[in-house]
Short mmCIF file of the C-alpha atoms (twelve columns), coordinates in Angstrom:
data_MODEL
# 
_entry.id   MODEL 
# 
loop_
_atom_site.group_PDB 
_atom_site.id 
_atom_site.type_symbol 
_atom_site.label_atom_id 
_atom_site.label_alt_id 
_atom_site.label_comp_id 
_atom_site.label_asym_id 
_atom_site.label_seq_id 
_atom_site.Cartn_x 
_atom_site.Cartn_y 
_atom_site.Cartn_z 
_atom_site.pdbx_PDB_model_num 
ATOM 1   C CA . UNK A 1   43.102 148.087 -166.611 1 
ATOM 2   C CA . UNK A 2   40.951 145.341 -166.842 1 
ATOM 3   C CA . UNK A 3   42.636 143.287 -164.029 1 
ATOM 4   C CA . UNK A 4   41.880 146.563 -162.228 1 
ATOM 5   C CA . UNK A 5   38.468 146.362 -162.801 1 
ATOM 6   C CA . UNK A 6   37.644 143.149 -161.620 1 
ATOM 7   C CA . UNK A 7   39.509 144.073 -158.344 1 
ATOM 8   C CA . UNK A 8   37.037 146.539 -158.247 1 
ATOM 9   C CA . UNK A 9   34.567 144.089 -158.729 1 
ATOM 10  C CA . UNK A 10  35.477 141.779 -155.782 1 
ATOM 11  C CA . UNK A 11  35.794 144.205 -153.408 1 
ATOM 12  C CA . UNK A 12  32.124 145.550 -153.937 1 
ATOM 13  C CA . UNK A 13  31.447 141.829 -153.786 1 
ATOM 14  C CA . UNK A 14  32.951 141.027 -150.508 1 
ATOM 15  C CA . UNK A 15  31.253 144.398 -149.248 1 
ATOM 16  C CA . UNK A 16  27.653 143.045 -150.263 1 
ATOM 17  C CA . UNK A 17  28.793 138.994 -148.933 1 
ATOM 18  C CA . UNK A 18  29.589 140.688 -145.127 1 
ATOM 19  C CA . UNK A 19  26.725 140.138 -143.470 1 
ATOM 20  C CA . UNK A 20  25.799 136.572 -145.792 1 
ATOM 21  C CA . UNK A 21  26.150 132.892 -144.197 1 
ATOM 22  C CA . UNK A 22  29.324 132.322 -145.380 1 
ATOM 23  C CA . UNK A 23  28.950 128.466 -147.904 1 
ATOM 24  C CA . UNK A 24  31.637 125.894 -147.865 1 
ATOM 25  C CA . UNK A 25  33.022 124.902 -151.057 1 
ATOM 26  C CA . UNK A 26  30.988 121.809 -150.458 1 
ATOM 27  C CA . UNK A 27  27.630 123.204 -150.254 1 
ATOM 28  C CA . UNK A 28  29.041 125.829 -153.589 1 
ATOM 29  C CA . UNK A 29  29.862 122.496 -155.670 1 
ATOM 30  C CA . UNK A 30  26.768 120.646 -154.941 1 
ATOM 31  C CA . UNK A 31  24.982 124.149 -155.881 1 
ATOM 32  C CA . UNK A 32  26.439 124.356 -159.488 1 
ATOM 33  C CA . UNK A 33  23.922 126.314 -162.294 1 
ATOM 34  C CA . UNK A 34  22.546 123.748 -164.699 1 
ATOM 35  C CA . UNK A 35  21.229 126.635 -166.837 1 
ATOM 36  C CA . UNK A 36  21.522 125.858 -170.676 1 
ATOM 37  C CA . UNK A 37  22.618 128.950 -171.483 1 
ATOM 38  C CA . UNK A 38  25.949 128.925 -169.407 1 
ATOM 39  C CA . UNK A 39  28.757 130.608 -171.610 1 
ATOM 40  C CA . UNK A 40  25.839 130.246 -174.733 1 
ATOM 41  C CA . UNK A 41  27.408 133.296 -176.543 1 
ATOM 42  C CA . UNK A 42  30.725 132.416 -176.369 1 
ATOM 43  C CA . UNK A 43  30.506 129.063 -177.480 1 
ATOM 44  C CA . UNK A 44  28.596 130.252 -181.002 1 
ATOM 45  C CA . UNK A 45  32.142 131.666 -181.666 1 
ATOM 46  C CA . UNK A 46  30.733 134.306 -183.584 1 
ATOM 47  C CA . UNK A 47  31.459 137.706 -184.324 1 
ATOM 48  C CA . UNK A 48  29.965 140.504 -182.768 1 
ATOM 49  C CA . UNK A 49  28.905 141.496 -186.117 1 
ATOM 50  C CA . UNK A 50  27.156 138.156 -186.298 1 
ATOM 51  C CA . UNK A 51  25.938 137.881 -183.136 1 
ATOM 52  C CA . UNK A 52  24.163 141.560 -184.053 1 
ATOM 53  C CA . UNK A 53  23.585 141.453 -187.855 1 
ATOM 54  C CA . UNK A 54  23.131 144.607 -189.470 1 
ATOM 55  C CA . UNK A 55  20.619 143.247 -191.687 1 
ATOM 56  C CA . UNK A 56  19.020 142.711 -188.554 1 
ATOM 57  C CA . UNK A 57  19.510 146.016 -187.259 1 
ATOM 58  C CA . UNK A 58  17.971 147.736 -189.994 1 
ATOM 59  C CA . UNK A 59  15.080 145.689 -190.020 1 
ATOM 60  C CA . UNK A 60  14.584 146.669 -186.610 1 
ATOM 61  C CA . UNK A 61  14.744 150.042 -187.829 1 
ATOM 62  C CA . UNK A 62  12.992 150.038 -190.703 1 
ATOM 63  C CA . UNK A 63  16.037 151.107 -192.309 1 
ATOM 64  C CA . UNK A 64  18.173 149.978 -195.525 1 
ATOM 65  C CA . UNK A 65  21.631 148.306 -194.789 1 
ATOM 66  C CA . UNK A 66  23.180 151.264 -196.890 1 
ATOM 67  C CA . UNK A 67  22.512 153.898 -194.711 1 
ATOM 68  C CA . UNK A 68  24.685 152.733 -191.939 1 
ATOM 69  C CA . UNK A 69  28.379 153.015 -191.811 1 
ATOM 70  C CA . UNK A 70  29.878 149.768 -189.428 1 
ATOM 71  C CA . UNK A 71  32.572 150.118 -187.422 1 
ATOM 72  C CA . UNK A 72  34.438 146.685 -185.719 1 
ATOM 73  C CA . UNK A 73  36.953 145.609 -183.812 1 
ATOM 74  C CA . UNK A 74  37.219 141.905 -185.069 1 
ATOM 75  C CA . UNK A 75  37.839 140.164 -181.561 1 
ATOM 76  C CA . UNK A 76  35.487 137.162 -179.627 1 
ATOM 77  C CA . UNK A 77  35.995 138.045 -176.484 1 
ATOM 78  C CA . UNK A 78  35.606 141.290 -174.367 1 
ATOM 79  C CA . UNK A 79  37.331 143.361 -176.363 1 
ATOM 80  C CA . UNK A 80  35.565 142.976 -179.741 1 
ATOM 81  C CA . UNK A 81  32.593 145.612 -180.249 1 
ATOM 82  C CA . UNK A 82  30.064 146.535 -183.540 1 
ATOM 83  C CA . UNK A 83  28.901 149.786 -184.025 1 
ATOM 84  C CA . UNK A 84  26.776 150.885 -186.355 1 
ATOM 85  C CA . UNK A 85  26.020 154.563 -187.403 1 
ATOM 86  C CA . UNK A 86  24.467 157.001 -189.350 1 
ATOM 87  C CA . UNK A 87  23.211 160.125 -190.027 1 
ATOM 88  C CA . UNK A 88  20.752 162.551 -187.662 1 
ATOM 89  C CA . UNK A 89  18.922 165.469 -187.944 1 
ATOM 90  C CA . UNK A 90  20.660 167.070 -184.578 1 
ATOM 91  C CA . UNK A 91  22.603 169.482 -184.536 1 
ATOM 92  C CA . UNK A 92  26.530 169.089 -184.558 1 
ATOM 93  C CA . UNK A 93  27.834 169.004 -181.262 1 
ATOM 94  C CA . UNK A 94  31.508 169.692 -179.239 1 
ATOM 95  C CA . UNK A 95  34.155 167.393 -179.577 1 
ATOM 96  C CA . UNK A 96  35.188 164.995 -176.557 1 
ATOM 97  C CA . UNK A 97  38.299 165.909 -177.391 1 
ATOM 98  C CA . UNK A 98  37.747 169.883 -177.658 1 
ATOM 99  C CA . UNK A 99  34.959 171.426 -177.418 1 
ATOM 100 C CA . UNK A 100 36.681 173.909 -180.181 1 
ATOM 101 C CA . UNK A 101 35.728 171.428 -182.547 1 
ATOM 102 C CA . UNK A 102 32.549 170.334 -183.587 1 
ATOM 103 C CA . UNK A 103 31.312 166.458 -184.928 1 
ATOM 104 C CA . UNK A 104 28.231 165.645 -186.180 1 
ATOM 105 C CA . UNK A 105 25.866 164.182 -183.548 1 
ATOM 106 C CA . UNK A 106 25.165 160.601 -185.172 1 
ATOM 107 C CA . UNK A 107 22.838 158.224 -183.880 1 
ATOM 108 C CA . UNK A 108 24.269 154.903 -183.481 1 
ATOM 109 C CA . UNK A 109 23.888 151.394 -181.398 1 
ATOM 110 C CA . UNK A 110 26.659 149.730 -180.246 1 
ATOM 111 C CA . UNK A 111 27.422 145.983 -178.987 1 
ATOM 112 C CA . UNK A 112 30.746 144.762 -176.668 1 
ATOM 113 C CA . UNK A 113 32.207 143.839 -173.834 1 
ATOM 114 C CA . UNK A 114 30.710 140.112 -173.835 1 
ATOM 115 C CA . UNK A 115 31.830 138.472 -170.472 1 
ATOM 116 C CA . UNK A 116 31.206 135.369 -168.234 1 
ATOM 117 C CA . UNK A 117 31.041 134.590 -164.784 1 
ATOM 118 C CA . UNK A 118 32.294 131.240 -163.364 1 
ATOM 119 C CA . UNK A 119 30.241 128.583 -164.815 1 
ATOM 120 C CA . UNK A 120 30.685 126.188 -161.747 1 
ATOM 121 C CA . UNK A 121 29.260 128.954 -159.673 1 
ATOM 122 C CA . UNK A 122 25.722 129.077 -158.926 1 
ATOM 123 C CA . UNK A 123 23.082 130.986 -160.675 1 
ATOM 124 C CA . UNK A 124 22.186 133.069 -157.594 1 
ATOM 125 C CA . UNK A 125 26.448 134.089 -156.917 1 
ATOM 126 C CA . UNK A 126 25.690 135.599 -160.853 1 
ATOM 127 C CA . UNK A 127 22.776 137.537 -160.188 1 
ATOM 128 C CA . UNK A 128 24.543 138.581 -156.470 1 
ATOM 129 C CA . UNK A 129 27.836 139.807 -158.389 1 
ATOM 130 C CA . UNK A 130 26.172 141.686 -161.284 1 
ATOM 131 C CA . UNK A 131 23.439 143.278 -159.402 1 
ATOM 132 C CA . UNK A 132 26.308 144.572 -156.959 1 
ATOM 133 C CA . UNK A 133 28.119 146.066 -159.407 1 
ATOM 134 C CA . UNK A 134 25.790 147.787 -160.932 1 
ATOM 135 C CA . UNK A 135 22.690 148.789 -158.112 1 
ATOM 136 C CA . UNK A 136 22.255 152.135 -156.911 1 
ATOM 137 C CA . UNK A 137 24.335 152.226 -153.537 1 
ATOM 138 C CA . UNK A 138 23.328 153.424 -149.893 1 
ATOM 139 C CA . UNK A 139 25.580 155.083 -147.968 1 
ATOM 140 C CA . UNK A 140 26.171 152.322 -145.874 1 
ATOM 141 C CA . UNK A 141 27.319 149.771 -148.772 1 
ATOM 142 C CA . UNK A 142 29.552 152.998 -150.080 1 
ATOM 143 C CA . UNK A 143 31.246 153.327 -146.840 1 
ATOM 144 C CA . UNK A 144 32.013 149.107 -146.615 1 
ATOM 145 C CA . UNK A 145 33.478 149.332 -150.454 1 
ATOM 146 C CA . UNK A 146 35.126 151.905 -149.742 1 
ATOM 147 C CA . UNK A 147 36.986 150.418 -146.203 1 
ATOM 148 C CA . UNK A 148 37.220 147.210 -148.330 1 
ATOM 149 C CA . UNK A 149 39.187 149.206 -150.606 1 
ATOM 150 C CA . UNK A 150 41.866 150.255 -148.635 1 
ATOM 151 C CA . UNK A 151 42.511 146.770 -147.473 1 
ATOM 152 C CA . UNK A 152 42.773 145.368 -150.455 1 
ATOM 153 C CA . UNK A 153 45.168 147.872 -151.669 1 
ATOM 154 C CA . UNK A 154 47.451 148.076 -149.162 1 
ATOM 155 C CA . UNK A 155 50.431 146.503 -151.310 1 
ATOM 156 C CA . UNK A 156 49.258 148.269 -155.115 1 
ATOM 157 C CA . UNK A 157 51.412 150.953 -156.521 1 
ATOM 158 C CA . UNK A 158 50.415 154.176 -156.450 1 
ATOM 159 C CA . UNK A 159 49.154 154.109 -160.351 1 
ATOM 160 C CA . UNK A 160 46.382 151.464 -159.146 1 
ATOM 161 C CA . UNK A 161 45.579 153.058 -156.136 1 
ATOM 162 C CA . UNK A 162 44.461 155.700 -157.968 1 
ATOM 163 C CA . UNK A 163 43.161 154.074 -160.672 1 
ATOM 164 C CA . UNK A 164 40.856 151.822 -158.823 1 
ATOM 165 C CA . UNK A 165 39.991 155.241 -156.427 1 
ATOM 166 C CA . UNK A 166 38.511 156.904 -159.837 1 
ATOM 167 C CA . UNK A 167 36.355 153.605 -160.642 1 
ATOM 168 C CA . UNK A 168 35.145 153.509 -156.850 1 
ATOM 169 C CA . UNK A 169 33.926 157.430 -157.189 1 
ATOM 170 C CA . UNK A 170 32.867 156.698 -160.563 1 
ATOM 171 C CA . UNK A 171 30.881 153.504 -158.913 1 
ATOM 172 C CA . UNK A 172 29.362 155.324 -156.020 1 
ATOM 173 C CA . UNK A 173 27.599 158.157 -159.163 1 
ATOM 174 C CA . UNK A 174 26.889 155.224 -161.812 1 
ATOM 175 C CA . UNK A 175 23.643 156.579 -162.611 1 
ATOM 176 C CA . UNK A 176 22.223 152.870 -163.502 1 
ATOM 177 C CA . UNK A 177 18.678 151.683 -162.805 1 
ATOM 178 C CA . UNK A 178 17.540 148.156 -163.097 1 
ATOM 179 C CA . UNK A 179 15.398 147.428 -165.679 1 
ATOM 180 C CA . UNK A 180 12.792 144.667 -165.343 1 
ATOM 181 C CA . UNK A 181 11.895 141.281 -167.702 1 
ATOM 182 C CA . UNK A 182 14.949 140.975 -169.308 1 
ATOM 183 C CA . UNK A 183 17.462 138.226 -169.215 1 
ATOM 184 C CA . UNK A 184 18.679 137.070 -165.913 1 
ATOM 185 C CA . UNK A 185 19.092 140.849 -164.627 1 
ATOM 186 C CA . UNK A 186 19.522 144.183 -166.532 1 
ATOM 187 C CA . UNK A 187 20.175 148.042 -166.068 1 
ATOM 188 C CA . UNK A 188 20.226 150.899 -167.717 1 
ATOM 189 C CA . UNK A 189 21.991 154.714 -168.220 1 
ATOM 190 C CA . UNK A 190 21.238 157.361 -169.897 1 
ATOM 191 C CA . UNK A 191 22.678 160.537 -171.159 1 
ATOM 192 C CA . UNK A 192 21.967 163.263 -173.847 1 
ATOM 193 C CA . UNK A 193 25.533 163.973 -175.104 1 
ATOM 194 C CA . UNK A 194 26.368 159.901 -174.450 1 
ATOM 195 C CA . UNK A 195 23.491 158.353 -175.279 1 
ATOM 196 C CA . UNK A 196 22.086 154.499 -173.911 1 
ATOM 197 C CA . UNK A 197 24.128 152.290 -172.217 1 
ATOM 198 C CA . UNK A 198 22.430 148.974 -170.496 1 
ATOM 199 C CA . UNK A 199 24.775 145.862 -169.320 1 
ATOM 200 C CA . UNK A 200 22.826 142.276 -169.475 1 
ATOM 201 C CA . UNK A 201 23.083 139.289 -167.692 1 
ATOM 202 C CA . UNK A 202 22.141 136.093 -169.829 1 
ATOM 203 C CA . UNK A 203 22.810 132.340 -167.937 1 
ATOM 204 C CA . UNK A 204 26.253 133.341 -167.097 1 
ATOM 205 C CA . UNK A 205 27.506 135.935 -169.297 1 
ATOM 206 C CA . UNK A 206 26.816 139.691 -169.609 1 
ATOM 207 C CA . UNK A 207 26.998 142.257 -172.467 1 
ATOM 208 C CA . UNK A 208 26.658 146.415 -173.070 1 
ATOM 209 C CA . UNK A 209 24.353 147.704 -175.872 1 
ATOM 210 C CA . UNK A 210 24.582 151.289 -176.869 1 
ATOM 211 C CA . UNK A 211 21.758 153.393 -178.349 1 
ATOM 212 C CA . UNK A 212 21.832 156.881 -179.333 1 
ATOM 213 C CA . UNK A 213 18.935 157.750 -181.764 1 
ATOM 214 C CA . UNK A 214 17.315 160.845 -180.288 1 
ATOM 215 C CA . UNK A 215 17.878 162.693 -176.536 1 
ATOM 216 C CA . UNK A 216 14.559 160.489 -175.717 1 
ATOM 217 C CA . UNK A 217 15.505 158.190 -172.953 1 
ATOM 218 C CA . UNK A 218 12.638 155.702 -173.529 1 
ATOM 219 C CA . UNK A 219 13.101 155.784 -176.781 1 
ATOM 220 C CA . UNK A 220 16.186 154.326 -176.527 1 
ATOM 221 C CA . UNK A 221 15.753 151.941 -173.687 1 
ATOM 222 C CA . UNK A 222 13.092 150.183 -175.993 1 
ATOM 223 C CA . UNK A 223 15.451 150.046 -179.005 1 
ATOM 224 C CA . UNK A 224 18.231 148.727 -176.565 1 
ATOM 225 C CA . UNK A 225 16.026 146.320 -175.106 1 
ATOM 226 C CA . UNK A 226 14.865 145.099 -178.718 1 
ATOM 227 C CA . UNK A 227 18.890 144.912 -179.142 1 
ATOM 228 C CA . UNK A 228 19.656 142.518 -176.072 1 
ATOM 229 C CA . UNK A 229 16.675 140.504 -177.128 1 
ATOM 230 C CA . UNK A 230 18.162 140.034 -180.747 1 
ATOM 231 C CA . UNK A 231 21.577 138.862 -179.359 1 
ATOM 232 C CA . UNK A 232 19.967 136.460 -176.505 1 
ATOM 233 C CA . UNK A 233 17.538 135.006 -178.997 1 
ATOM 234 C CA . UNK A 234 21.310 133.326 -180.688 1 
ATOM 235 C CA . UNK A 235 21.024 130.991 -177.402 1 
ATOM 236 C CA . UNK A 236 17.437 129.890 -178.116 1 
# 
């Protein structure tokens, strides 16, 4: 899936690179980020957990460290994730699974999927890559990713044809919006039943926070932002 994902990835990259001066490896080398915080994060070779303390957290919140429940999968690297819940004074709601069955609607925030780019790429190939995977799209762009798609899976099975066809609809209605003054680059979705979701880019590296604390959409982007801020300030 995740190998999937990046293909995804590349072509939306090479769809956004088609009408750029094409660099030779040269003028790429000599280009190289010096940014201090290339692969910061990863080299703390911490915890998600530790990388956003609860103790932390409920400071943030104004909350005691009791009242949340934690929730981790103990990994450093994309696949490790914190979560920390607890109780709200919503109403229960369906279950993703069947909306026969009702779960309480907890607020919670959520850390994962910490990630790195190439660090002997430049800083401005980060910024292109991450802003064109998650900007809103034109119709133009959708119809190049989309061509670019076909090429590139002219020799997949039929599993990651469709597969990758799913993330390129899901791509084109993405919902994100680009959120100013944080890190490198930043953006943002938001849903009532979901909650926050906003994807970072720090130096090299990029991270998802997740914030559900009241159907409020600004009131979670500002706790989400607080959030990011928390696990950058680990790099400074």
């Amino acid at each position: 899936m995740k190998k999937i994902f990046f293909l995804l990835i590349g072509i939306s990259f090479f769809t956004s690179c088609k009408n750029a001066e094409t660099e030779t490896q040269n003028e790429i080398t000599t280009k190289t980020s010096t940014s201090p915080n290339l692969n910061c994060l990863s080299k703390l070779d911490l915890r998600y957990d530790e990388l956003l303390p609860l103790d932390d957290v409920a400071r943030i919140l104004n909350m005691s460290p009791d009242e949340f429940k934690t929730k981790t999968i103990d990994r450093k690297d994309s696949y490790g994730e914190v979560y920390y819940s607890w109780e709200s004074d919503r109403p229960s709601q369906p279950s993703p699974v069947s909306v026969h069955v009702m779960v309480p609607d907890n607020n919670f925030i959520g850390f994962s999927s910490l990630n790195a780019y190439d660090a002997d790429l430049p800083k401005e190939t980060f910024l292109e890559r991450f802003d064109t995977a998650y900007k809103e799209m034109n119709e133009e762009e959708i119809a190049q990713m989309e061509a670019r798609m076909e090429k590139h899976l002219e020799n997949k099975t039929e599993e990651e044809r469709e597969t990758v066809k799913g993330f390129v609809g899901a791509r084109k209605s993405s919902g994100f919006e680009k959120v100013d003054n944080l890190g490198d680059a930043a953006y943002w979705r938001f849903n009532t039943e979901r909650g926050g979701e906003m994807v970072t880019l720090s130096g090299n590296e990029t991270f998802t926070v997740y914030t559900k604390i009241s159907h409020d959409a600004h009131e979670n982007l500002e706790l989400a932002k607080k959030l990011a801020h928390l696990i950058m300030d680990n790099c400074n």
